[in-house]
Short mmCIF file of C-alpha atoms in Angstrom, two decimals:
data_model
loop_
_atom_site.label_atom_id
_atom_site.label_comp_id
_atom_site.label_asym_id
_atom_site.label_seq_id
_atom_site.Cartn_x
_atom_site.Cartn_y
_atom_site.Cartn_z
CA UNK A 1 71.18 -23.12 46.04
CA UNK A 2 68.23 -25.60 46.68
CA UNK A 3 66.15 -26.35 43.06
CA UNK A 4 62.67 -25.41 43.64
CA UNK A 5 61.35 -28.96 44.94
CA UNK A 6 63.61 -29.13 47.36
CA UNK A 7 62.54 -25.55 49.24
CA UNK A 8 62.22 -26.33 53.24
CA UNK A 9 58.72 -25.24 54.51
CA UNK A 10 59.15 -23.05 57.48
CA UNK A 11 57.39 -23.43 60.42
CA UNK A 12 55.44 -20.09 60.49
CA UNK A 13 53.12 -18.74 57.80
CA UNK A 14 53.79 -15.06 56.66
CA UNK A 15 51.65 -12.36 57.62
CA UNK A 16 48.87 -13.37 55.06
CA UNK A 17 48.88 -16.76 56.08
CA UNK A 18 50.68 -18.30 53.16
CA UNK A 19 53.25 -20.60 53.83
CA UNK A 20 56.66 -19.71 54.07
CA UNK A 21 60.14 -21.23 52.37
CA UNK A 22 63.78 -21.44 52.78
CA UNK A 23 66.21 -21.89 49.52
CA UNK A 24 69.68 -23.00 50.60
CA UNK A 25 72.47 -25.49 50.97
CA UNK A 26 73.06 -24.66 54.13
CA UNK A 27 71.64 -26.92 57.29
CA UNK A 28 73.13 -25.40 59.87
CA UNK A 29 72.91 -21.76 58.60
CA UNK A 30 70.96 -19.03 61.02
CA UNK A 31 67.56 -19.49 59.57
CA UNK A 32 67.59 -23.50 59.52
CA UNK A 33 68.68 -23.08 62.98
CA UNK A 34 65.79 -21.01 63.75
CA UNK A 35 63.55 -23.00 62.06
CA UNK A 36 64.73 -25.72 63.48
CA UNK A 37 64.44 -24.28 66.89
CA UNK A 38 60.64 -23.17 66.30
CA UNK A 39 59.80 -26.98 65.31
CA UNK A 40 61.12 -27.72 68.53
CA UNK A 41 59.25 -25.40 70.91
CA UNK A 42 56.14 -26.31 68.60
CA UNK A 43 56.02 -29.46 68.78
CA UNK A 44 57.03 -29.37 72.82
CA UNK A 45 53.91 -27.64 73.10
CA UNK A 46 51.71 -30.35 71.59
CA UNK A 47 52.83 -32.60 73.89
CA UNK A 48 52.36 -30.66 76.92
CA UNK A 49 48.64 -29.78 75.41
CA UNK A 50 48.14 -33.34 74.74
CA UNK A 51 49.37 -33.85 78.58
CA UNK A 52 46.62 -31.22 79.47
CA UNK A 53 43.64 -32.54 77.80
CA UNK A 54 44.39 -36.05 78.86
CA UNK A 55 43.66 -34.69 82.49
CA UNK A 56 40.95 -32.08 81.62
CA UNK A 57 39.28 -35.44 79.54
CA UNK A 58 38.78 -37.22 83.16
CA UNK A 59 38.27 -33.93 85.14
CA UNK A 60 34.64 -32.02 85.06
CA UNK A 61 35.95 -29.27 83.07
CA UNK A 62 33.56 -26.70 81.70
CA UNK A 63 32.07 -26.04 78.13
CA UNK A 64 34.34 -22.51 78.14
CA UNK A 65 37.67 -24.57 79.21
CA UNK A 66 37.27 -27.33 76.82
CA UNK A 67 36.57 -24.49 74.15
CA UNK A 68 39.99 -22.88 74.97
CA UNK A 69 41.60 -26.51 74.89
CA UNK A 70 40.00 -27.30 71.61
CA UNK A 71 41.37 -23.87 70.11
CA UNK A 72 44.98 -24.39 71.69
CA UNK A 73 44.71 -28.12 70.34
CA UNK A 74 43.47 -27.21 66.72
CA UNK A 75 46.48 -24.40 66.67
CA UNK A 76 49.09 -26.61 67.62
CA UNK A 77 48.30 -29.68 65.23
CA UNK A 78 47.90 -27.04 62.60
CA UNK A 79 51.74 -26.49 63.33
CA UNK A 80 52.48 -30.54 64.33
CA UNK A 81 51.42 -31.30 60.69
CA UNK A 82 53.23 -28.48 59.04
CA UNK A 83 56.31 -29.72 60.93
CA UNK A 84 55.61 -33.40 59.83
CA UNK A 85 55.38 -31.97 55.82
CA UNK A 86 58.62 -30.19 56.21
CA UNK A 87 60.56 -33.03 57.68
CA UNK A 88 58.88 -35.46 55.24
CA UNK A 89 59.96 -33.30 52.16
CA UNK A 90 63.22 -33.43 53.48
CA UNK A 91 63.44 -36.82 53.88
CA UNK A 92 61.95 -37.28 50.73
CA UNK A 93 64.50 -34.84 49.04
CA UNK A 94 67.33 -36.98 50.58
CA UNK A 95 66.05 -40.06 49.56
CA UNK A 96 66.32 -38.92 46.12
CA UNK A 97 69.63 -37.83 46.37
CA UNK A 98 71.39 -40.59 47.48
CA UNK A 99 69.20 -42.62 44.88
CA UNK A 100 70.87 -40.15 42.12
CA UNK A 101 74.72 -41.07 43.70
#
């Protein structure tokens, strides 16, 4: 098992908002997988918000649709940045390890 500074941060909260984290070895078990799956459609998303409000920025849009693009926006680099700590721990964690060899 993982020591407890090298615990991958998931990219969902649990139902109280807290973060959540994976213990293991294991890369290419089921719940990296997921995980690593999730990070993907999340951070697909982004760019295909980032897409939209590009073209909503030089189209009259109205206050209500650039409230709804805001929200979408602020949810999805709420989950860009928690993907960017996970991978960064990671890499961190990996840097040490080969350091250590």
């Amino acid at each position: 098992m993982t020591t407890s500074n090298e615990l991958r941060l998931l990219p969902w909260t649990g139902p109280d908002g807290k973060p959540c984290f994976l213990s293991t070895d294991d890369s290419g078990g089921y719940m990296s997988r997921l995980a690593d799956n999730i990070e993907s459609v999340q951070l697909g998303t982004a760019t295909e918000l980032l897409d939209r409000a590009i073209d909503m920025l030089a189209a009259d849009t109205t206050p209500d649709g650039m409230r709804l693009l805001a929200k979408n926006l602020t949810g999805a680099l709420r989950d860009t940045l928690r993907v960017a700590t996970s991978r960064g721990h990671r890499l961190d964690s990996r840097s040490t390890d080969h350091r250590l060899r």
